[in-house]
């Protein structure tokens, strides 16, 4: 009996020793993770090399690698490298990538409320107002951000890439000019319905196919930020460029929630600080890219038409019902739209005083 007791005591001692050793190793690993673990972040975006999202991602790479002396490294993946824009969002959800830039025009099927960002004439025609709203809005950074977190994604910042322009092989200065035009759109329900309200025939086309579709008359026109139009050489196969200010192209920098919350607090803070810094920088950057693109457009043999306030109002009046229609589909969507409209008006008043 004594030998049995001694044996059980020995086994117990061994088990306790193993458990304590494991706990000790876990503690050491935990301490190592908060004290300088090397990390490589896969950062994917939707655009090509040298486009605004690519400049943003590479600026983040530069800032965070400098802040951490290379301890946190960033691998940037341009649009198409890891699949479509929807593929990028799914990869982020599964943790296959850690960071991404994803646009509401592509995420609408996964996060329906994100389509709100694509409502025509919702935002101001003053970019400073829009910058203020994107940074401070409770509708976006509270209510809408919650919708991203419901699918396992944390949005850091909504930011803008500039005004959207129309291109076509005919002038579009009045609603009747839009009738029957095959207008390329992103594949979300709200954008498609918006162009139907304007009288166009919306045609969803992958970003990489826009040039070919324009060239072969598969589509008659398209909308995009000016830098993207110029960088994509769309003006080679279009006769008119319409400066409409009907919409701003907004996007959001996001991370996988499980990954980010599993980081040491110090690393979370470093990443957030780096993104804050890049976000501030990005506003001036996108303006510079727009100016360069406009200069290049003027050098090309294309007619640039700036819509008057009266012409814009005609399009705006025609597109207003889409807010009500979309707001009726979801109480959350309606609340976000109403709060955002109020915030935009307040920001316009603040910046014009």
mmCIF file of C-alpha atoms in Angstrom:
data_model
loop_
_atom_site.group_PDB
_atom_site.id
_atom_site.type_symbol
_atom_site.label_atom_id
_atom_site.label_comp_id
_atom_site.label_asym_id
_atom_site.label_seq_id
_atom_site.Cartn_x
_atom_site.Cartn_y
_atom_site.Cartn_z
ATOM 1 C CA UNK A 1 0.000 0.000 0.000
ATOM 2 C CA UNK A 2 2.837 2.380 0.892
ATOM 3 C CA UNK A 3 4.543 1.718 -2.427
ATOM 4 C CA UNK A 4 1.276 2.536 -4.241
ATOM 5 C CA UNK A 5 0.923 5.810 -2.370
ATOM 6 C CA UNK A 6 4.530 6.666 -3.141
ATOM 7 C CA UNK A 7 3.953 5.856 -6.806
ATOM 8 C CA UNK A 8 0.831 8.038 -6.984
ATOM 9 C CA UNK A 9 2.724 10.845 -5.254
ATOM 10 C CA UNK A 10 5.482 10.532 -7.816
ATOM 11 C CA UNK A 11 2.994 10.646 -10.709
ATOM 12 C CA UNK A 12 1.236 13.636 -9.155
ATOM 13 C CA UNK A 13 4.537 15.445 -8.742
ATOM 14 C CA UNK A 14 5.497 14.798 -12.358
ATOM 15 C CA UNK A 15 2.125 16.010 -13.641
ATOM 16 C CA UNK A 16 2.307 19.184 -11.544
ATOM 17 C CA UNK A 17 5.858 19.815 -12.772
ATOM 18 C CA UNK A 18 4.780 19.438 -16.400
ATOM 19 C CA UNK A 19 1.803 21.777 -15.901
ATOM 20 C CA UNK A 20 3.946 24.391 -14.164
ATOM 21 C CA UNK A 21 6.571 24.141 -16.881
ATOM 22 C CA UNK A 22 3.942 24.572 -19.560
ATOM 23 C CA UNK A 23 2.488 27.579 -17.750
ATOM 24 C CA UNK A 24 5.971 29.007 -17.415
ATOM 25 C CA UNK A 25 6.629 28.525 -21.131
ATOM 26 C CA UNK A 26 3.273 30.136 -21.957
ATOM 27 C CA UNK A 27 4.162 33.066 -19.717
ATOM 28 C CA UNK A 28 7.571 33.393 -21.382
ATOM 29 C CA UNK A 29 5.973 33.250 -24.836
ATOM 30 C CA UNK A 30 3.423 35.833 -23.732
ATOM 31 C CA UNK A 31 6.122 38.110 -22.411
ATOM 32 C CA UNK A 32 8.120 37.625 -25.615
ATOM 33 C CA UNK A 33 5.067 38.571 -27.667
ATOM 34 C CA UNK A 34 4.700 41.823 -25.768
ATOM 35 C CA UNK A 35 8.412 42.456 -25.843
ATOM 36 C CA UNK A 36 9.434 42.564 -29.455
ATOM 37 C CA UNK A 37 7.973 39.633 -31.386
ATOM 38 C CA UNK A 38 8.604 39.967 -35.121
ATOM 39 C CA UNK A 39 5.377 40.288 -37.102
ATOM 40 C CA UNK A 40 4.708 40.285 -40.843
ATOM 41 C CA UNK A 41 1.423 41.841 -41.936
ATOM 42 C CA UNK A 42 -0.182 40.959 -45.251
ATOM 43 C CA UNK A 43 -1.862 44.159 -46.481
ATOM 44 C CA UNK A 44 -4.094 43.831 -49.563
ATOM 45 C CA UNK A 45 -5.914 46.542 -51.504
ATOM 46 C CA UNK A 46 -8.141 46.821 -54.570
ATOM 47 C CA UNK A 47 -6.124 49.042 -56.932
ATOM 48 C CA UNK A 48 -3.061 48.863 -59.141
ATOM 49 C CA UNK A 49 0.520 49.779 -58.480
ATOM 50 C CA UNK A 50 0.899 53.536 -58.045
ATOM 51 C CA UNK A 51 -2.822 54.155 -57.476
ATOM 52 C CA UNK A 52 -4.055 55.919 -54.339
ATOM 53 C CA UNK A 53 -4.691 52.766 -52.299
ATOM 54 C CA UNK A 54 -1.255 51.453 -53.247
ATOM 55 C CA UNK A 55 0.390 54.714 -52.179
ATOM 56 C CA UNK A 56 -1.544 54.520 -48.885
ATOM 57 C CA UNK A 57 -0.549 50.903 -48.187
ATOM 58 C CA UNK A 58 3.116 51.540 -48.984
ATOM 59 C CA UNK A 59 3.134 54.678 -46.826
ATOM 60 C CA UNK A 60 1.784 52.563 -43.957
ATOM 61 C CA UNK A 61 4.554 50.027 -44.617
ATOM 62 C CA UNK A 62 7.148 52.814 -44.491
ATOM 63 C CA UNK A 63 5.746 54.374 -41.296
ATOM 64 C CA UNK A 64 5.296 51.217 -39.247
ATOM 65 C CA UNK A 65 8.579 49.629 -40.279
ATOM 66 C CA UNK A 66 10.334 52.833 -39.286
ATOM 67 C CA UNK A 67 8.444 53.028 -35.968
ATOM 68 C CA UNK A 68 9.432 49.465 -35.059
ATOM 69 C CA UNK A 69 12.915 49.369 -36.636
ATOM 70 C CA UNK A 70 11.690 46.627 -38.941
ATOM 71 C CA UNK A 71 10.264 44.411 -36.203
ATOM 72 C CA UNK A 72 6.809 44.756 -37.797
ATOM 73 C CA UNK A 73 7.077 44.193 -41.526
ATOM 74 C CA UNK A 74 4.408 44.716 -44.166
ATOM 75 C CA UNK A 75 3.908 42.866 -47.446
ATOM 76 C CA UNK A 76 1.663 44.874 -49.800
ATOM 77 C CA UNK A 77 -0.538 43.061 -52.330
ATOM 78 C CA UNK A 78 -1.984 45.097 -55.199
ATOM 79 C CA UNK A 79 -5.439 44.619 -56.666
ATOM 80 C CA UNK A 80 -5.952 41.276 -58.381
ATOM 81 C CA UNK A 81 -2.942 39.641 -56.732
ATOM 82 C CA UNK A 82 -5.091 37.820 -54.176
ATOM 83 C CA UNK A 83 -8.275 37.666 -56.222
ATOM 84 C CA UNK A 84 -11.164 40.070 -56.641
ATOM 85 C CA UNK A 85 -12.161 42.829 -54.234
ATOM 86 C CA UNK A 86 -14.728 40.474 -52.693
ATOM 87 C CA UNK A 87 -12.028 37.808 -52.336
ATOM 88 C CA UNK A 88 -9.928 40.294 -50.354
ATOM 89 C CA UNK A 89 -12.745 40.881 -47.886
ATOM 90 C CA UNK A 90 -13.334 37.143 -47.465
ATOM 91 C CA UNK A 91 -9.595 36.559 -46.966
ATOM 92 C CA UNK A 92 -9.630 39.204 -44.271
ATOM 93 C CA UNK A 93 -12.567 37.531 -42.545
ATOM 94 C CA UNK A 94 -10.820 34.155 -42.488
ATOM 95 C CA UNK A 95 -7.525 35.625 -41.281
ATOM 96 C CA UNK A 96 -5.630 34.746 -44.467
ATOM 97 C CA UNK A 97 -4.593 38.409 -44.545
ATOM 98 C CA UNK A 98 -4.286 40.818 -41.643
ATOM 99 C CA UNK A 99 -5.013 44.225 -43.196
ATOM 100 C CA UNK A 100 -6.968 45.445 -46.202
ATOM 101 C CA UNK A 101 -8.494 48.451 -47.887
ATOM 102 C CA UNK A 102 -12.030 47.591 -48.908
ATOM 103 C CA UNK A 103 -14.548 49.838 -50.628
ATOM 104 C CA UNK A 104 -18.286 49.918 -49.841
ATOM 105 C CA UNK A 105 -19.007 49.528 -53.542
ATOM 106 C CA UNK A 106 -17.662 45.980 -53.314
ATOM 107 C CA UNK A 107 -18.548 45.030 -49.731
ATOM 108 C CA UNK A 108 -22.283 45.721 -50.008
ATOM 109 C CA UNK A 109 -23.303 42.083 -50.343
ATOM 110 C CA UNK A 110 -21.447 41.203 -47.131
ATOM 111 C CA UNK A 111 -22.165 44.407 -45.187
ATOM 112 C CA UNK A 112 -25.390 45.799 -46.711
ATOM 113 C CA UNK A 113 -25.277 49.020 -44.655
ATOM 114 C CA UNK A 114 -21.889 49.915 -46.192
ATOM 115 C CA UNK A 115 -23.708 50.701 -49.450
ATOM 116 C CA UNK A 116 -24.858 53.934 -47.822
ATOM 117 C CA UNK A 117 -21.456 55.359 -48.690
ATOM 118 C CA UNK A 118 -22.353 55.083 -52.389
ATOM 119 C CA UNK A 119 -25.548 57.163 -52.301
ATOM 120 C CA UNK A 120 -25.288 59.864 -55.026
ATOM 121 C CA UNK A 121 -25.098 63.471 -53.822
ATOM 122 C CA UNK A 122 -25.114 62.410 -50.158
ATOM 123 C CA UNK A 123 -21.762 63.954 -49.299
ATOM 124 C CA UNK A 124 -20.694 67.578 -49.635
ATOM 125 C CA UNK A 125 -19.023 69.058 -52.705
ATOM 126 C CA UNK A 126 -16.454 70.454 -50.255
ATOM 127 C CA UNK A 127 -13.728 67.878 -49.622
ATOM 128 C CA UNK A 128 -12.746 69.508 -46.320
ATOM 129 C CA UNK A 129 -16.286 68.916 -45.076
ATOM 130 C CA UNK A 130 -16.120 65.301 -46.188
ATOM 131 C CA UNK A 131 -12.763 64.816 -44.491
ATOM 132 C CA UNK A 132 -14.189 66.139 -41.219
ATOM 133 C CA UNK A 133 -17.258 63.918 -41.463
ATOM 134 C CA UNK A 134 -15.296 60.764 -42.262
ATOM 135 C CA UNK A 135 -13.013 61.379 -39.278
ATOM 136 C CA UNK A 136 -15.630 62.397 -36.715
ATOM 137 C CA UNK A 137 -18.958 60.860 -37.778
ATOM 138 C CA UNK A 138 -20.725 58.784 -35.148
ATOM 139 C CA UNK A 139 -22.925 57.365 -37.905
ATOM 140 C CA UNK A 140 -19.853 55.911 -39.635
ATOM 141 C CA UNK A 141 -17.415 55.297 -36.805
ATOM 142 C CA UNK A 142 -20.127 54.052 -34.461
ATOM 143 C CA UNK A 143 -23.238 52.589 -36.097
ATOM 144 C CA UNK A 144 -21.677 51.513 -39.389
ATOM 145 C CA UNK A 145 -18.437 50.342 -37.761
ATOM 146 C CA UNK A 146 -20.510 47.978 -35.603
ATOM 147 C CA UNK A 147 -21.761 46.300 -38.784
ATOM 148 C CA UNK A 148 -18.177 45.553 -39.839
ATOM 149 C CA UNK A 149 -17.378 44.066 -36.446
ATOM 150 C CA UNK A 150 -20.390 41.757 -36.729
ATOM 151 C CA UNK A 151 -18.539 39.919 -39.518
ATOM 152 C CA UNK A 152 -15.227 39.796 -37.633
ATOM 153 C CA UNK A 153 -13.621 42.906 -39.123
ATOM 154 C CA UNK A 154 -12.458 46.075 -37.338
ATOM 155 C CA UNK A 155 -12.582 49.306 -39.396
ATOM 156 C CA UNK A 156 -9.832 51.755 -38.460
ATOM 157 C CA UNK A 157 -10.733 54.698 -40.682
ATOM 158 C CA UNK A 158 -13.091 55.640 -43.480
ATOM 159 C CA UNK A 159 -11.213 57.876 -45.904
ATOM 160 C CA UNK A 160 -11.692 59.400 -49.335
ATOM 161 C CA UNK A 161 -9.980 59.049 -52.683
ATOM 162 C CA UNK A 162 -11.515 62.102 -54.322
ATOM 163 C CA UNK A 163 -14.570 63.021 -56.352
ATOM 164 C CA UNK A 164 -16.074 60.602 -58.856
ATOM 165 C CA UNK A 165 -16.204 61.568 -62.540
ATOM 166 C CA UNK A 166 -18.224 60.220 -65.439
ATOM 167 C CA UNK A 167 -16.682 59.352 -68.788
ATOM 168 C CA UNK A 168 -18.647 58.529 -71.940
ATOM 169 C CA UNK A 169 -18.605 58.886 -75.703
ATOM 170 C CA UNK A 170 -21.316 61.533 -75.504
ATOM 171 C CA UNK A 171 -21.963 64.510 -73.273
ATOM 172 C CA UNK A 172 -23.902 63.836 -70.085
ATOM 173 C CA UNK A 173 -25.112 67.162 -68.724
ATOM 174 C CA UNK A 174 -28.835 66.478 -68.184
ATOM 175 C CA UNK A 175 -30.775 63.453 -66.904
ATOM 176 C CA UNK A 176 -32.139 62.689 -70.356
ATOM 177 C CA UNK A 177 -28.563 62.258 -71.608
ATOM 178 C CA UNK A 178 -28.249 59.229 -69.314
ATOM 179 C CA UNK A 179 -31.164 57.377 -70.912
ATOM 180 C CA UNK A 180 -30.082 54.010 -72.262
ATOM 181 C CA UNK A 181 -26.382 54.467 -71.555
ATOM 182 C CA UNK A 182 -24.675 51.246 -70.486
ATOM 183 C CA UNK A 183 -22.932 52.624 -67.419
ATOM 184 C CA UNK A 184 -20.375 50.451 -65.677
ATOM 185 C CA UNK A 185 -21.057 50.154 -61.961
ATOM 186 C CA UNK A 186 -19.675 48.272 -58.996
ATOM 187 C CA UNK A 187 -21.674 45.156 -58.114
ATOM 188 C CA UNK A 188 -23.866 46.413 -55.284
ATOM 189 C CA UNK A 189 -27.634 46.696 -55.263
ATOM 190 C CA UNK A 190 -27.785 50.349 -54.240
ATOM 191 C CA UNK A 191 -25.424 51.582 -56.977
ATOM 192 C CA UNK A 192 -27.280 49.569 -59.615
ATOM 193 C CA UNK A 193 -30.632 50.954 -58.497
ATOM 194 C CA UNK A 194 -29.228 54.494 -58.373
ATOM 195 C CA UNK A 195 -28.294 54.357 -62.042
ATOM 196 C CA UNK A 196 -31.655 52.860 -62.912
ATOM 197 C CA UNK A 197 -33.232 55.903 -61.248
ATOM 198 C CA UNK A 198 -31.081 58.091 -63.496
ATOM 199 C CA UNK A 199 -32.331 56.236 -66.584
ATOM 200 C CA UNK A 200 -29.092 54.418 -67.405
ATOM 201 C CA UNK A 201 -28.564 50.703 -67.976
ATOM 202 C CA UNK A 202 -26.181 49.746 -65.160
ATOM 203 C CA UNK A 203 -23.649 47.074 -66.110
ATOM 204 C CA UNK A 204 -21.462 45.465 -63.464
ATOM 205 C CA UNK A 205 -17.926 44.941 -64.701
ATOM 206 C CA UNK A 206 -14.760 43.900 -62.889
ATOM 207 C CA UNK A 207 -12.279 46.755 -62.502
ATOM 208 C CA UNK A 208 -9.684 44.992 -64.627
ATOM 209 C CA UNK A 209 -12.094 44.712 -67.565
ATOM 210 C CA UNK A 210 -13.261 48.340 -67.783
ATOM 211 C CA UNK A 211 -10.813 49.401 -70.519
ATOM 212 C CA UNK A 212 -11.608 46.423 -72.764
ATOM 213 C CA UNK A 213 -15.347 46.802 -72.241
ATOM 214 C CA UNK A 214 -15.160 50.493 -73.175
ATOM 215 C CA UNK A 215 -12.996 49.725 -76.178
ATOM 216 C CA UNK A 216 -15.390 47.051 -77.487
ATOM 217 C CA UNK A 217 -18.556 49.026 -76.632
ATOM 218 C CA UNK A 218 -19.588 46.462 -74.053
ATOM 219 C CA UNK A 219 -20.205 49.528 -71.892
ATOM 220 C CA UNK A 220 -20.720 53.136 -72.940
ATOM 221 C CA UNK A 221 -19.400 54.919 -69.873
ATOM 222 C CA UNK A 222 -18.167 54.544 -66.329
ATOM 223 C CA UNK A 223 -17.563 56.412 -63.075
ATOM 224 C CA UNK A 224 -14.362 56.519 -61.052
ATOM 225 C CA UNK A 225 -12.031 58.922 -59.250
ATOM 226 C CA UNK A 226 -10.012 60.967 -61.723
ATOM 227 C CA UNK A 227 -6.652 59.373 -60.858
ATOM 228 C CA UNK A 228 -8.098 55.933 -61.614
ATOM 229 C CA UNK A 229 -9.558 57.071 -64.927
ATOM 230 C CA UNK A 230 -6.228 58.510 -66.050
ATOM 231 C CA UNK A 231 -4.056 55.679 -64.703
ATOM 232 C CA UNK A 232 -6.362 53.143 -66.350
ATOM 233 C CA UNK A 233 -6.032 54.933 -69.728
ATOM 234 C CA UNK A 234 -9.814 55.099 -70.045
ATOM 235 C CA UNK A 235 -9.528 58.470 -71.789
ATOM 236 C CA UNK A 236 -7.950 56.661 -74.748
ATOM 237 C CA UNK A 237 -11.333 55.090 -75.478
ATOM 238 C CA UNK A 238 -13.707 57.835 -74.246
ATOM 239 C CA UNK A 239 -14.485 61.228 -75.743
ATOM 240 C CA UNK A 240 -15.918 63.136 -72.770
ATOM 241 C CA UNK A 241 -14.965 63.577 -69.131
ATOM 242 C CA UNK A 242 -17.715 64.975 -66.885
ATOM 243 C CA UNK A 243 -16.745 66.738 -63.643
ATOM 244 C CA UNK A 244 -19.987 66.121 -61.762
ATOM 245 C CA UNK A 245 -19.113 65.978 -58.051
ATOM 246 C CA UNK A 246 -22.038 63.578 -57.747
ATOM 247 C CA UNK A 247 -20.195 61.418 -55.286
ATOM 248 C CA UNK A 248 -16.910 60.919 -53.449
ATOM 249 C CA UNK A 249 -15.091 57.621 -53.571
ATOM 250 C CA UNK A 250 -14.805 56.455 -49.994
ATOM 251 C CA UNK A 251 -12.981 53.434 -48.671
ATOM 252 C CA UNK A 252 -11.973 51.993 -45.318
ATOM 253 C CA UNK A 253 -8.840 50.463 -43.808
ATOM 254 C CA UNK A 254 -9.733 47.294 -41.917
ATOM 255 C CA UNK A 255 -8.149 44.451 -39.971
ATOM 256 C CA UNK A 256 -9.124 40.940 -38.940
ATOM 257 C CA UNK A 257 -10.654 41.285 -35.473
ATOM 258 C CA UNK A 258 -9.310 38.033 -34.001
ATOM 259 C CA UNK A 259 -5.793 38.801 -35.211
ATOM 260 C CA UNK A 260 -5.780 42.374 -33.946
ATOM 261 C CA UNK A 261 -7.237 41.605 -30.536
ATOM 262 C CA UNK A 262 -4.675 38.820 -30.143
ATOM 263 C CA UNK A 263 -1.785 41.260 -30.490
ATOM 264 C CA UNK A 264 0.036 42.756 -27.542
ATOM 265 C CA UNK A 265 -1.504 46.080 -26.498
ATOM 266 C CA UNK A 266 1.709 47.860 -27.453
ATOM 267 C CA UNK A 267 1.528 46.520 -31.014
ATOM 268 C CA UNK A 268 -2.157 47.400 -31.306
ATOM 269 C CA UNK A 269 -1.271 50.960 -30.360
ATOM 270 C CA UNK A 270 1.635 51.110 -32.821
ATOM 271 C CA UNK A 271 -0.589 49.948 -35.691
ATOM 272 C CA UNK A 272 -3.362 52.402 -34.776
ATOM 273 C CA UNK A 273 -0.892 55.296 -34.528
ATOM 274 C CA UNK A 274 0.637 54.410 -37.899
ATOM 275 C CA UNK A 275 -2.795 54.280 -39.558
ATOM 276 C CA UNK A 276 -3.774 57.625 -37.971
ATOM 277 C CA UNK A 277 -0.605 59.173 -39.396
ATOM 278 C CA UNK A 278 -1.156 57.710 -42.861
ATOM 279 C CA UNK A 279 -4.799 58.714 -42.852
ATOM 280 C CA UNK A 280 -3.900 62.360 -42.232
ATOM 281 C CA UNK A 281 -1.273 62.165 -44.976
ATOM 282 C CA UNK A 282 -3.680 60.512 -47.426
ATOM 283 C CA UNK A 283 -5.974 63.543 -47.724
ATOM 284 C CA UNK A 284 -3.234 65.742 -49.200
ATOM 285 C CA UNK A 285 -1.924 62.810 -51.215
ATOM 286 C CA UNK A 286 -5.239 62.148 -52.962
ATOM 287 C CA UNK A 287 -5.581 65.850 -53.812
ATOM 288 C CA UNK A 288 -2.100 65.819 -55.365
ATOM 289 C CA UNK A 289 -2.950 62.693 -57.369
ATOM 290 C CA UNK A 290 -6.179 64.325 -58.587
ATOM 291 C CA UNK A 291 -4.277 67.448 -59.678
ATOM 292 C CA UNK A 292 -1.722 65.372 -61.578
ATOM 293 C CA UNK A 293 -4.501 63.400 -63.231
ATOM 294 C CA UNK A 294 -6.383 66.553 -64.246
ATOM 295 C CA UNK A 295 -3.227 67.999 -65.788
ATOM 296 C CA UNK A 296 -2.712 64.791 -67.757
ATOM 297 C CA UNK A 297 -6.374 64.746 -68.858
ATOM 298 C CA UNK A 298 -6.089 68.286 -70.184
ATOM 299 C CA UNK A 299 -3.095 67.224 -72.256
ATOM 300 C CA UNK A 300 -5.139 64.450 -73.890
ATOM 301 C CA UNK A 301 -7.544 65.022 -76.765
ATOM 302 C CA UNK A 302 -10.694 64.840 -74.654
ATOM 303 C CA UNK A 303 -13.381 67.346 -73.798
ATOM 304 C CA UNK A 304 -13.726 68.098 -70.064
ATOM 305 C CA UNK A 305 -17.166 69.311 -69.012
ATOM 306 C CA UNK A 306 -17.786 70.779 -65.553
ATOM 307 C CA UNK A 307 -21.456 70.571 -64.675
ATOM 308 C CA UNK A 308 -23.076 73.746 -63.379
ATOM 309 C CA UNK A 309 -24.835 73.785 -60.008
ATOM 310 C CA UNK A 310 -28.192 73.769 -61.834
ATOM 311 C CA UNK A 311 -27.214 70.718 -63.898
ATOM 312 C CA UNK A 312 -26.043 68.902 -60.770
ATOM 313 C CA UNK A 313 -29.298 69.731 -58.982
ATOM 314 C CA UNK A 314 -31.297 68.071 -61.763
ATOM 315 C CA UNK A 315 -29.398 64.814 -61.268
ATOM 316 C CA UNK A 316 -29.585 65.148 -57.491
ATOM 317 C CA UNK A 317 -33.373 65.577 -57.508
ATOM 318 C CA UNK A 318 -33.744 62.485 -59.665
ATOM 319 C CA UNK A 319 -31.585 60.386 -57.334
ATOM 320 C CA UNK A 320 -33.085 61.518 -53.999
ATOM 321 C CA UNK A 321 -35.699 58.733 -53.814
ATOM 322 C CA UNK A 322 -32.945 56.132 -53.537
ATOM 323 C CA UNK A 323 -32.254 57.307 -49.979
ATOM 324 C CA UNK A 324 -35.840 56.682 -48.947
ATOM 325 C CA UNK A 325 -36.068 53.363 -50.778
ATOM 326 C CA UNK A 326 -32.872 52.055 -49.223
ATOM 327 C CA UNK A 327 -33.716 53.436 -45.796
ATOM 328 C CA UNK A 328 -36.986 51.489 -45.846
ATOM 329 C CA UNK A 329 -35.119 48.198 -46.243
ATOM 330 C CA UNK A 330 -33.407 48.376 -42.848
ATOM 331 C CA UNK A 331 -33.965 50.341 -39.633
ATOM 332 C CA UNK A 332 -30.207 50.448 -39.145
ATOM 333 C CA UNK A 333 -29.646 51.803 -42.658
ATOM 334 C CA UNK A 334 -32.290 54.465 -42.117
ATOM 335 C CA UNK A 335 -30.723 55.533 -38.806
ATOM 336 C CA UNK A 336 -27.255 55.765 -40.354
ATOM 337 C CA UNK A 337 -28.493 57.793 -43.350
ATOM 338 C CA UNK A 338 -30.441 60.247 -41.185
ATOM 339 C CA UNK A 339 -27.566 60.718 -38.736
ATOM 340 C CA UNK A 340 -25.037 61.110 -41.553
ATOM 341 C CA UNK A 341 -27.170 63.719 -43.359
ATOM 342 C CA UNK A 342 -27.329 65.710 -40.112
ATOM 343 C CA UNK A 343 -23.579 65.430 -39.531
ATOM 344 C CA UNK A 344 -22.783 66.590 -43.071
ATOM 345 C CA UNK A 345 -24.995 69.675 -42.690
ATOM 346 C CA UNK A 346 -23.393 70.495 -39.328
ATOM 347 C CA UNK A 347 -19.897 70.109 -40.760
ATOM 348 C CA UNK A 348 -20.760 72.388 -43.693
ATOM 349 C CA UNK A 349 -22.060 75.005 -41.255
ATOM 350 C CA UNK A 350 -18.966 74.718 -39.045
ATOM 351 C CA UNK A 351 -16.531 75.141 -41.932
ATOM 352 C CA UNK A 352 -18.357 78.070 -43.545
ATOM 353 C CA UNK A 353 -18.630 80.201 -40.398
#
